[in-house]
Amino acid sequence: MGSSEVSIIPGLQTEEKAAVERRRLHVLKALKKLRIEADEAPVVAVLGSGGGLRAHIACLGVLSEMKEQGLLDAVTYLAGVSGSTWAISSLYTNDGDMEALEADLKHRFTRQEWDVAKSLQKTIQAARSENYSLTDFWAYMVISKQTRELPESHLSNMKKPVEEGTLPYPIFAAIDNDLQPSWQEARAPETWFEFTPHHTGFPALGAYVSITHFGSKFKKGRLVRTHPERDLTFLRGLWGSALGNTEVIREYIFDQLRNLTLKGLWRRAVANAKSTGCLIFGTLSNFMDFVKKTGICASKWEWGTTHNFLYKHGGIRDTIMSSRKHLRLVDAGLAINTPFPLVLSPTREVHLILSFDFSAGDPFETIRATADYCRRHKIPFPQVEEAELDLWSKAPASCYILKGETGPVVMHFPLFNIDACGGDIEAWSDTYDTFKLADTYTLDVVVLLLALAKKNVRENKKKILRELMNVAGLYYPKDSARSCCLA
């Protein structure tokens, strides 16, 4: 159990600092295996963008190939938004065993099954909570169907491998939806919210609470009512609540509710529960209360409702932040579709960022948005020219290397690129549309996407090694200006 108090400190949380220090020893060993000698371990962060099921599968492919090539062991931080968070969290629930994880993925998409009874049971249970929102419905009835998973483990269960340093330190991104106007107007850093195995909170404010108390009720910095830690299924729903546009999601949710009431899903779910020996998940009254409550949330478009742990906190100057009883947390892809703001914090001292972009459309939109964010807040980031990004986006290559006079080196890897896809980029993108339902993902489709993601890592291994050598201080290129590296 974590501390029952809100923590407000300017730097890294004590637990993260200790875990990162322990990880440095493993990074040094990994670099030595890669024939890179270093006295100090550089801090390398791997970022995964959003992109729904496409991002989930492609991110697993990236992690699998990085493990195969000995690169994952040289990484300090793993961070993701939306679909990538599903893949990254799976790495830890499988103790870093990528072979088993990949085999499980293929098995799930061979079976073409979804445990509707269990998903409905979890949703009805969640609907009894005072903070029930569409995020609960989305997590248990939509994301579980998309991924064919219903993980009941918790983020705090990941503490052991990160504290031992055997796996990178994970960071999962969300944003405060009530601060969206501030984001649109000024790209306010306070908009960003993070989750780790130890804590959750606002990095820009240095305000955190133990992950075991996420969702519990606080007042004046003290715990006043404990709620059970939310499971990974719910968190995956929270992190991945921007699959497509609002109208598509709205129609999908109402279709699901109509199916529940008009097509007798309740009766089928009960029959399934009986036949499989599962516990019946409640009375018909509970079921109808759940449908009604979900309908109300849908009409209000209420997502990610949770108790604000900063409520009435005297140590926060922002009166708006401390006056709100609730937070409404949503997919960080609604701000920037990759978690650059969380790893660019000077407290994390990242030297090299490997940015894997699985998003639809322009693969450089995240670079544009991040450059704008950094420019506004005087955060070191490689300078980018709009005309150059426009040119690259017309025929993206598999790897771009961006360097500035200060700040981290950024390696950016578009998933669909001319090196791997040739002239068929548009066809690939159509095949793996962001809101494409899992039922259309056959095993062949899954395997093909895994192979593409792996190829992007494998074909750029030499470039990654070169930049690892650079940040390790053993090799300095004559031209230190920003460069573009085309595979």
CSV table of N, CA, C and O in Angstrom, one decimal, residues 131-235:
chain,number,residue,atom,x,y,z
A,131,ASN,N,-18.5,7.2,-9.4
A,131,ASN,CA,-17.7,7.8,-10.5
A,131,ASN,C,-17.8,7.1,-11.8
A,131,ASN,O,-16.9,7.2,-12.6
A,132,TYR,N,-18.8,6.3,-12.0
A,132,TYR,CA,-19.0,5.5,-13.2
A,132,TYR,C,-19.1,6.5,-14.4
A,132,TYR,O,-19.8,7.6,-14.3
A,133,SER,N,-18.4,6.2,-15.5
A,133,SER,CA,-18.5,7.1,-16.7
A,133,SER,C,-18.4,6.2,-17.9
A,133,SER,O,-18.2,4.9,-17.8
A,134,LEU,N,-18.4,6.8,-19.1
A,134,LEU,CA,-18.3,6.0,-20.3
A,134,LEU,C,-16.9,5.3,-20.4
A,134,LEU,O,-16.8,4.3,-21.2
A,135,THR,N,-15.9,5.8,-19.7
A,135,THR,CA,-14.6,5.1,-19.7
A,135,THR,C,-14.8,3.6,-19.2
A,135,THR,O,-14.1,2.7,-19.8
A,136,ASP,N,-15.6,3.4,-18.2
A,136,ASP,CA,-15.8,2.0,-17.7
A,136,ASP,C,-16.5,1.2,-18.8
A,136,ASP,O,-16.0,0.1,-19.0
A,137,PHE,N,-17.5,1.7,-19.4
A,137,PHE,CA,-18.2,1.0,-20.5
A,137,PHE,C,-17.2,0.7,-21.6
A,137,PHE,O,-17.1,-0.4,-22.2
A,138,TRP,N,-16.5,1.7,-22.0
A,138,TRP,CA,-15.5,1.6,-23.1
A,138,TRP,C,-14.4,0.6,-22.8
A,138,TRP,O,-14.1,-0.2,-23.7
A,139,ALA,N,-14.0,0.6,-21.6
A,139,ALA,CA,-12.9,-0.4,-21.2
A,139,ALA,C,-13.3,-1.8,-21.2
A,139,ALA,O,-12.7,-2.7,-21.8
A,140,TYR,N,-14.5,-2.1,-20.6
A,140,TYR,CA,-14.9,-3.5,-20.4
A,140,TYR,C,-15.7,-4.0,-21.5
A,140,TYR,O,-15.7,-5.2,-21.8
A,141,MET,N,-16.4,-3.1,-22.3
A,141,MET,CA,-17.3,-3.6,-23.4
A,141,MET,C,-16.7,-3.4,-24.8
A,141,MET,O,-17.2,-4.0,-25.7
A,142,VAL,N,-15.7,-2.5,-24.9
A,142,VAL,CA,-15.2,-2.2,-26.2
A,142,VAL,C,-13.7,-2.6,-26.3
A,142,VAL,O,-13.4,-3.4,-27.2
A,143,ILE,N,-12.9,-2.0,-25.5
A,143,ILE,CA,-11.5,-2.3,-25.6
A,143,ILE,C,-11.2,-3.8,-25.3
A,143,ILE,O,-10.4,-4.5,-26.0
A,144,SER,N,-11.9,-4.4,-24.4
A,144,SER,CA,-11.7,-5.8,-24.1
A,144,SER,C,-12.1,-6.7,-25.3
A,144,SER,O,-11.5,-7.7,-25.6
A,145,LYS,N,-13.1,-6.2,-26.0
A,145,LYS,CA,-13.5,-6.9,-27.3
A,145,LYS,C,-12.5,-6.7,-28.4
A,145,LYS,O,-12.2,-7.7,-29.1
A,146,GLN,N,-11.9,-5.5,-28.5
A,146,GLN,CA,-11.0,-5.2,-29.5
A,146,GLN,C,-9.7,-6.0,-29.3
A,146,GLN,O,-9.1,-6.6,-30.2
A,147,THR,N,-9.2,-6.1,-28.0
A,147,THR,CA,-7.9,-6.8,-27.7
A,147,THR,C,-8.1,-8.2,-27.4
A,147,THR,O,-7.2,-9.0,-27.3
A,148,ARG,N,-9.4,-8.6,-27.1
A,148,ARG,CA,-9.7,-10.0,-26.6
A,148,ARG,C,-9.0,-10.3,-25.3
A,148,ARG,O,-8.6,-11.4,-25.1
A,149,GLU,N,-8.9,-9.3,-24.5
A,149,GLU,CA,-8.2,-9.4,-23.2
A,149,GLU,C,-9.0,-8.7,-22.2
A,149,GLU,O,-9.7,-7.7,-22.4
A,150,LEU,N,-9.0,-9.2,-20.9
A,150,LEU,CA,-9.6,-8.6,-19.8
A,150,LEU,C,-8.7,-8.7,-18.6
A,150,LEU,O,-9.0,-9.4,-17.6
A,151,PRO,N,-7.5,-8.0,-18.7
A,151,PRO,CA,-6.6,-8.2,-17.6
A,151,PRO,C,-7.1,-7.6,-16.2
A,151,PRO,O,-7.6,-6.5,-16.2
A,152,GLU,N,-7.0,-8.4,-15.2
A,152,GLU,CA,-7.4,-8.0,-13.9
A,152,GLU,C,-6.3,-7.6,-13.0
A,152,GLU,O,-6.5,-7.3,-11.8
A,153,SER,N,-5.1,-7.7,-13.5
A,153,SER,CA,-3.9,-7.2,-12.7
A,153,SER,C,-3.9,-5.7,-12.5
A,153,SER,O,-4.7,-5.0,-13.1
A,154,HIS,N,-3.0,-5.2,-11.7
A,154,HIS,CA,-2.9,-3.8,-11.5
A,154,HIS,C,-1.6,-3.2,-11.8
A,154,HIS,O,-0.6,-3.9,-11.9
A,155,LEU,N,-1.6,-1.9,-12.0
A,155,LEU,CA,-0.3,-1.2,-12.4
A,155,LEU,C,0.7,-1.4,-11.3
A,155,LEU,O,1.9,-1.5,-11.5
A,156,SER,N,0.3,-1.4,-10.0
A,156,SER,CA,1.2,-1.6,-8.9
A,156,SER,C,1.9,-3.0,-8.9
A,156,SER,O,3.0,-3.2,-8.3
A,157,ASN,N,1.3,-4.0,-9.7
A,157,ASN,CA,1.9,-5.3,-9.8
A,157,ASN,C,3.2,-5.2,-10.6
A,157,ASN,O,4.0,-6.2,-10.6
A,158,MET,N,3.5,-4.1,-11.3
A,158,MET,CA,4.7,-4.0,-12.1
A,158,MET,C,5.9,-3.5,-11.3
A,158,MET,O,7.0,-3.4,-11.9
A,159,LYS,N,5.7,-3.2,-10.1
A,159,LYS,CA,6.8,-2.6,-9.3
A,159,LYS,C,8.0,-3.5,-9.2
A,159,LYS,O,9.1,-3.0,-9.4
A,160,LYS,N,7.9,-4.8,-9.0
A,160,LYS,CA,9.0,-5.7,-8.8
A,160,LYS,C,10.0,-5.6,-9.9
A,160,LYS,O,11.2,-5.4,-9.6
A,161,PRO,N,9.7,-5.8,-11.2
A,161,PRO,CA,10.7,-5.8,-12.2
A,161,PRO,C,11.4,-4.4,-12.4
A,161,PRO,O,12.6,-4.4,-12.8
A,162,VAL,N,10.6,-3.4,-12.2
A,162,VAL,CA,11.2,-2.0,-12.4
A,162,VAL,C,12.1,-1.7,-11.2
A,162,VAL,O,13.1,-1.0,-11.4
A,163,GLU,N,11.7,-2.1,-10.0
A,163,GLU,CA,12.5,-1.8,-8.9
A,163,GLU,C,13.8,-2.6,-8.9
A,163,GLU,O,14.9,-2.2,-8.4
A,164,GLU,N,13.8,-3.8,-9.5
A,164,GLU,CA,15.0,-4.6,-9.7
A,164,GLU,C,15.8,-4.1,-10.9
A,164,GLU,O,17.0,-4.5,-11.1
A,165,GLY,N,15.2,-3.3,-11.7
A,165,GLY,CA,15.9,-2.8,-12.9
A,165,GLY,C,15.9,-3.7,-14.1
A,165,GLY,O,16.6,-3.5,-15.1
A,166,THR,N,15.2,-4.8,-14.0
A,166,THR,CA,15.2,-5.8,-15.1
A,166,THR,C,14.4,-5.4,-16.3
A,166,THR,O,14.6,-5.9,-17.4
A,167,LEU,N,13.5,-4.4,-16.1
A,167,LEU,CA,12.7,-3.9,-17.3
A,167,LEU,C,12.7,-2.4,-17.2
A,167,LEU,O,12.9,-1.8,-16.1
A,168,PRO,N,12.5,-1.7,-18.4
A,168,PRO,CA,12.5,-0.2,-18.3
A,168,PRO,C,11.4,0.3,-17.5
A,168,PRO,O,10.4,-0.4,-17.2
A,169,TYR,N,11.5,1.5,-17.1
A,169,TYR,CA,10.5,2.2,-16.2
A,169,TYR,C,9.4,2.7,-17.1
A,169,TYR,O,9.6,3.4,-18.1
A,170,PRO,N,8.1,2.2,-16.9
A,170,PRO,CA,7.0,2.5,-17.8
A,170,PRO,C,6.3,3.8,-17.4
A,170,PRO,O,6.1,4.1,-16.2
A,171,ILE,N,5.9,4.6,-18.4
A,171,ILE,CA,5.1,5.8,-18.1
A,171,ILE,C,3.9,5.7,-19.1
A,171,ILE,O,4.1,5.6,-20.3
A,172,PHE,N,2.7,5.8,-18.5
A,172,PHE,CA,1.5,5.8,-19.4
A,172,PHE,C,0.8,7.2,-19.3
A,172,PHE,O,0.7,7.7,-18.2
A,173,ALA,N,0.4,7.7,-20.4
A,173,ALA,CA,-0.1,9.0,-20.5
A,173,ALA,C,-1.6,9.2,-20.6
A,173,ALA,O,-2.3,8.4,-21.2
A,174,ALA,N,-2.1,10.2,-20.0
A,174,ALA,CA,-3.5,10.7,-20.2
A,174,ALA,C,-3.4,12.2,-20.1
A,174,ALA,O,-2.4,12.8,-19.9
A,175,ILE,N,-4.6,12.8,-20.3
A,175,ILE,CA,-4.7,14.3,-20.1
A,175,ILE,C,-5.9,14.6,-19.3
A,175,ILE,O,-6.9,13.8,-19.3
A,176,ASP,N,-5.9,15.8,-18.7
A,176,ASP,CA,-7.1,16.3,-18.0
A,176,ASP,C,-8.0,16.9,-19.0
A,176,ASP,O,-7.7,18.0,-19.5
A,177,ASN,N,-9.1,16.3,-19.2
A,177,ASN,CA,-10.1,16.8,-20.3
A,177,ASN,C,-10.6,18.2,-19.9
A,177,ASN,O,-11.0,19.0,-20.8
A,178,ASP,N,-10.8,18.5,-18.6
A,178,ASP,CA,-11.3,19.8,-18.2
A,178,ASP,C,-10.3,20.9,-18.6
A,178,ASP,O,-10.6,22.1,-18.6
A,179,LEU,N,-9.0,20.6,-18.8
A,179,LEU,CA,-8.0,21.6,-19.2
A,179,LEU,C,-7.8,21.7,-20.7
A,179,LEU,O,-6.8,22.3,-21.1
A,180,GLN,N,-8.6,21.0,-21.4
A,180,GLN,CA,-8.5,21.1,-22.9
A,180,GLN,C,-8.5,22.5,-23.4
A,180,GLN,O,-7.7,22.8,-24.3
A,181,PRO,N,-9.3,23.4,-22.9
A,181,PRO,CA,-9.3,24.8,-23.4
A,181,PRO,C,-7.9,25.4,-23.2
A,181,PRO,O,-7.4,26.2,-24.0
A,182,SER,N,-7.3,25.1,-22.0
A,182,SER,CA,-6.0,25.7,-21.7
A,182,SER,C,-4.9,25.1,-22.7
A,182,SER,O,-4.0,25.7,-23.1
A,183,TRP,N,-5.1,23.8,-23.1
A,183,TRP,CA,-4.2,23.2,-24.0
A,183,TRP,C,-4.4,23.8,-25.4
A,183,TRP,O,-3.4,24.2,-26.0
A,184,GLN,N,-5.6,24.0,-25.8
A,184,GLN,CA,-5.8,24.6,-27.1
A,184,GLN,C,-5.3,26.1,-27.2
A,184,GLN,O,-4.8,26.5,-28.3
A,185,GLU,N,-5.4,26.8,-26.1
A,185,GLU,CA,-5.0,28.2,-26.1
A,185,GLU,C,-3.5,28.4,-25.9
A,185,GLU,O,-2.8,29.2,-26.6
A,186,ALA,N,-2.9,27.6,-25.0
A,186,ALA,CA,-1.5,27.9,-24.6
A,186,ALA,C,-0.7,26.6,-24.5
A,186,ALA,O,0.5,26.7,-24.0
A,187,ARG,N,-1.2,25.5,-24.9
A,187,ARG,CA,-0.5,24.2,-24.8
A,187,ARG,C,0.0,24.0,-23.3
A,187,ARG,O,1.2,23.7,-23.1
A,188,ALA,N,-0.9,24.2,-22.4
A,188,ALA,CA,-0.5,24.2,-21.0
A,188,ALA,C,0.0,22.9,-20.5
A,188,ALA,O,-0.6,21.8,-20.7
A,189,PRO,N,1.2,22.8,-20.0
A,189,PRO,CA,1.8,21.6,-19.5
A,189,PRO,C,1.0,20.9,-18.4
A,189,PRO,O,1.1,19.6,-18.3
A,190,GLU,N,0.2,21.7,-17.7
A,190,GLU,CA,-0.6,21.1,-16.6
A,190,GLU,C,-1.6,20.1,-17.1
A,190,GLU,O,-2.2,19.3,-16.4
A,191,THR,N,-1.9,20.2,-18.4
A,191,THR,CA,-2.9,19.3,-19.0
A,191,THR,C,-2.5,17.8,-18.9
A,191,THR,O,-3.3,16.9,-18.8
A,192,TRP,N,-1.2,17.5,-18.9
A,192,TRP,CA,-0.7,16.1,-19.0
A,192,TRP,C,-0.7,15.5,-17.6
A,192,TRP,O,-0.3,16.1,-16.6
A,193,PHE,N,-1.1,14.2,-17.6
A,193,PHE,CA,-1.3,13.4,-16.4
A,193,PHE,C,-0.6,12.1,-16.7
A,193,PHE,O,-0.7,11.5,-17.8
A,194,GLU,N,0.1,11.5,-15.7
A,194,GLU,CA,0.9,10.3,-16.0
A,194,GLU,C,0.6,9.2,-15.0
A,194,GLU,O,0.2,9.5,-13.8
A,195,PHE,N,0.8,8.0,-15.4
A,195,PHE,CA,0.7,6.8,-14.5
A,195,PHE,C,2.0,6.0,-14.6
A,195,PHE,O,2.5,5.8,-15.7
A,196,THR,N,2.5,5.6,-13.5
A,196,THR,CA,3.6,4.7,-13.4
A,196,THR,C,3.3,3.6,-12.4
A,196,THR,O,2.2,3.7,-11.7
A,197,PRO,N,4.1,2.6,-12.2
A,197,PRO,CA,3.8,1.5,-11.2
A,197,PRO,C,3.8,2.0,-9.8
A,197,PRO,O,3.3,1.4,-8.9
A,198,HIS,N,4.4,3.3,-9.6
A,198,HIS,CA,4.4,3.8,-8.2
A,198,HIS,C,3.5,5.0,-8.0
A,198,HIS,O,3.0,5.1,-6.9
A,199,HIS,N,3.3,5.8,-9.0
A,199,HIS,CA,2.5,7.0,-8.7
A,199,HIS,C,1.6,7.4,-9.9
A,199,HIS,O,1.8,6.9,-11.0
A,200,THR,N,0.8,8.4,-9.7
A,200,THR,CA,0.0,9.0,-10.7
A,200,THR,C,-0.2,10.4,-10.4
A,200,THR,O,-0.4,10.8,-9.2
A,201,GLY,N,-0.2,11.3,-11.4
A,201,GLY,CA,-0.4,12.7,-11.1
A,201,GLY,C,0.0,13.6,-12.2
A,201,GLY,O,0.2,13.2,-13.4
A,202,PHE,N,0.1,14.9,-11.8
A,202,PHE,CA,0.5,16.0,-12.8
A,202,PHE,C,2.0,16.3,-12.7
A,202,PHE,O,2.4,17.0,-11.7
A,203,PRO,N,2.8,15.9,-13.6
A,203,PRO,CA,4.2,16.2,-13.6
A,203,PRO,C,4.6,17.6,-13.6
A,203,PRO,O,5.5,18.1,-13.0
A,204,ALA,N,3.8,18.4,-14.3
A,204,ALA,CA,4.1,19.9,-14.4
A,204,ALA,C,3.9,20.6,-13.0
A,204,ALA,O,4.5,21.6,-12.8
A,205,LEU,N,3.0,20.0,-12.2
A,205,LEU,CA,2.8,20.5,-10.9
A,205,LEU,C,3.6,19.8,-9.8
A,205,LEU,O,3.7,20.3,-8.7
A,206,GLY,N,4.3,18.7,-10.2
A,206,GLY,CA,5.0,17.9,-9.2
A,206,GLY,C,4.1,17.4,-8.2
A,206,GLY,O,4.4,17.1,-7.0
A,207,ALA,N,2.8,17.1,-8.6
A,207,ALA,CA,1.8,16.6,-7.6
A,207,ALA,C,1.4,15.2,-8.0
A,207,ALA,O,0.9,15.0,-9.1
A,208,TYR,N,1.6,14.3,-7.0
A,208,TYR,CA,1.3,12.9,-7.3
A,208,TYR,C,0.6,12.3,-6.1
A,208,TYR,O,0.7,12.8,-4.9
A,209,VAL,N,0.0,11.1,-6.3
A,209,VAL,CA,-0.5,10.3,-5.3
A,209,VAL,C,-0.1,8.8,-5.6
A,209,VAL,O,0.1,8.5,-6.8
A,210,SER,N,0.0,8.0,-4.7
A,210,SER,CA,0.3,6.6,-4.9
A,210,SER,C,-0.7,5.9,-5.9
A,210,SER,O,-1.9,6.2,-5.8
A,211,ILE,N,-0.1,5.1,-6.8
A,211,ILE,CA,-1.0,4.5,-7.8
A,211,ILE,C,-2.1,3.6,-7.1
A,211,ILE,O,-3.2,3.5,-7.7
A,212,THR,N,-1.8,3.1,-6.0
A,212,THR,CA,-2.8,2.3,-5.3
A,212,THR,C,-4.0,3.1,-4.8
A,212,THR,O,-5.0,2.5,-4.4
A,213,HIS,N,-3.8,4.4,-4.7
A,213,HIS,CA,-4.9,5.3,-4.3
A,213,HIS,C,-5.5,6.1,-5.4
A,213,HIS,O,-6.2,7.1,-5.1
A,214,PHE,N,-5.2,5.7,-6.6
A,214,PHE,CA,-5.8,6.4,-7.7
A,214,PHE,C,-7.3,6.1,-7.7
A,214,PHE,O,-7.7,5.0,-7.7
A,215,GLY,N,-8.1,7.1,-7.7
A,215,GLY,CA,-9.6,7.0,-7.6
A,215,GLY,C,-10.1,7.1,-6.2
A,215,GLY,O,-11.3,7.2,-6.0
A,216,SER,N,-9.2,7.1,-5.2
A,216,SER,CA,-9.6,7.3,-3.8
A,216,SER,C,-9.9,8.7,-3.5
A,216,SER,O,-9.5,9.6,-4.3
A,217,LYS,N,-10.6,9.0,-2.5
A,217,LYS,CA,-11.0,10.4,-2.2
A,217,LYS,C,-10.1,11.1,-1.2
A,217,LYS,O,-9.8,10.6,-0.2
A,218,PHE,N,-9.6,12.3,-1.6
A,218,PHE,CA,-8.7,13.1,-0.8
A,218,PHE,C,-9.3,14.4,-0.5
A,218,PHE,O,-10.1,14.9,-1.3
A,219,LYS,N,-8.9,15.0,0.6
A,219,LYS,CA,-9.3,16.4,0.9
A,219,LYS,C,-8.2,17.0,1.7
A,219,LYS,O,-7.7,16.4,2.7
A,220,LYS,N,-7.7,18.2,1.3
A,220,LYS,CA,-6.6,18.9,2.0
A,220,LYS,C,-5.4,18.0,2.0
A,220,LYS,O,-4.6,18.1,3.0
A,221,GLY,N,-5.2,17.2,1.0
A,221,GLY,CA,-3.9,16.4,0.9
A,221,GLY,C,-4.0,15.1,1.7
A,221,GLY,O,-3.0,14.4,1.7
A,222,ARG,N,-5.1,14.8,2.3
A,222,ARG,CA,-5.2,13.6,3.1
A,222,ARG,C,-6.2,12.7,2.6
A,222,ARG,O,-7.3,13.1,2.1
A,223,LEU,N,-6.0,11.4,2.7
A,223,LEU,CA,-6.9,10.4,2.3
A,223,LEU,C,-8.1,10.3,3.2
A,223,LEU,O,-8.0,10.2,4.4
A,224,VAL,N,-9.4,10.5,2.6
A,224,VAL,CA,-10.6,10.4,3.5
A,224,VAL,C,-11.4,9.2,3.1
A,224,VAL,O,-12.3,8.8,4.0
A,225,ARG,N,-11.3,8.6,1.9
A,225,ARG,CA,-12.0,7.4,1.6
A,225,ARG,C,-11.3,6.6,0.6
A,225,ARG,O,-10.9,7.1,-0.5
A,226,THR,N,-11.0,5.3,0.9
A,226,THR,CA,-10.2,4.5,0.1
A,226,THR,C,-11.1,3.7,-0.9
A,226,THR,O,-12.2,3.2,-0.5
A,227,HIS,N,-10.7,3.7,-2.2
A,227,HIS,CA,-11.4,2.9,-3.2
A,227,HIS,C,-10.4,1.9,-3.7
A,227,HIS,O,-9.2,2.2,-3.7
A,228,PRO,N,-10.8,0.7,-4.1
A,228,PRO,CA,-9.9,-0.3,-4.6
A,228,PRO,C,-9.1,0.2,-5.8
A,228,PRO,O,-9.7,1.0,-6.6
A,229,GLU,N,-7.9,-0.2,-5.9
A,229,GLU,CA,-7.1,0.2,-7.1
A,229,GLU,C,-7.8,-0.3,-8.4
A,229,GLU,O,-8.2,-1.5,-8.5
A,230,ARG,N,-7.8,0.6,-9.4
A,230,ARG,CA,-8.5,0.2,-10.7
A,230,ARG,C,-7.6,-0.8,-11.4
A,230,ARG,O,-6.4,-0.7,-11.4
A,231,ASP,N,-8.2,-1.8,-12.1
A,231,ASP,CA,-7.5,-2.8,-12.8
A,231,ASP,C,-7.0,-2.3,-14.1
A,231,ASP,O,-7.4,-1.2,-14.6
A,232,LEU,N,-6.1,-3.1,-14.8
A,232,LEU,CA,-5.5,-2.7,-16.0
A,232,LEU,C,-6.5,-2.5,-17.1
A,232,LEU,O,-6.3,-1.7,-18.1
A,233,THR,N,-7.6,-3.3,-17.1
A,233,THR,CA,-8.6,-3.2,-18.1
A,233,THR,C,-9.2,-1.8,-18.1
A,233,THR,O,-9.3,-1.2,-19.2
A,234,PHE,N,-9.5,-1.3,-16.9
A,234,PHE,CA,-10.1,0.1,-16.9
A,234,PHE,C,-9.0,1.1,-17.3
A,234,PHE,O,-9.4,2.0,-18.1
A,235,LEU,N,-7.8,0.9,-16.9
A,235,LEU,CA,-6.8,1.9,-17.2
A,235,LEU,C,-6.5,1.9,-18.7
A,235,LEU,O,-6.3,3.0,-19.3
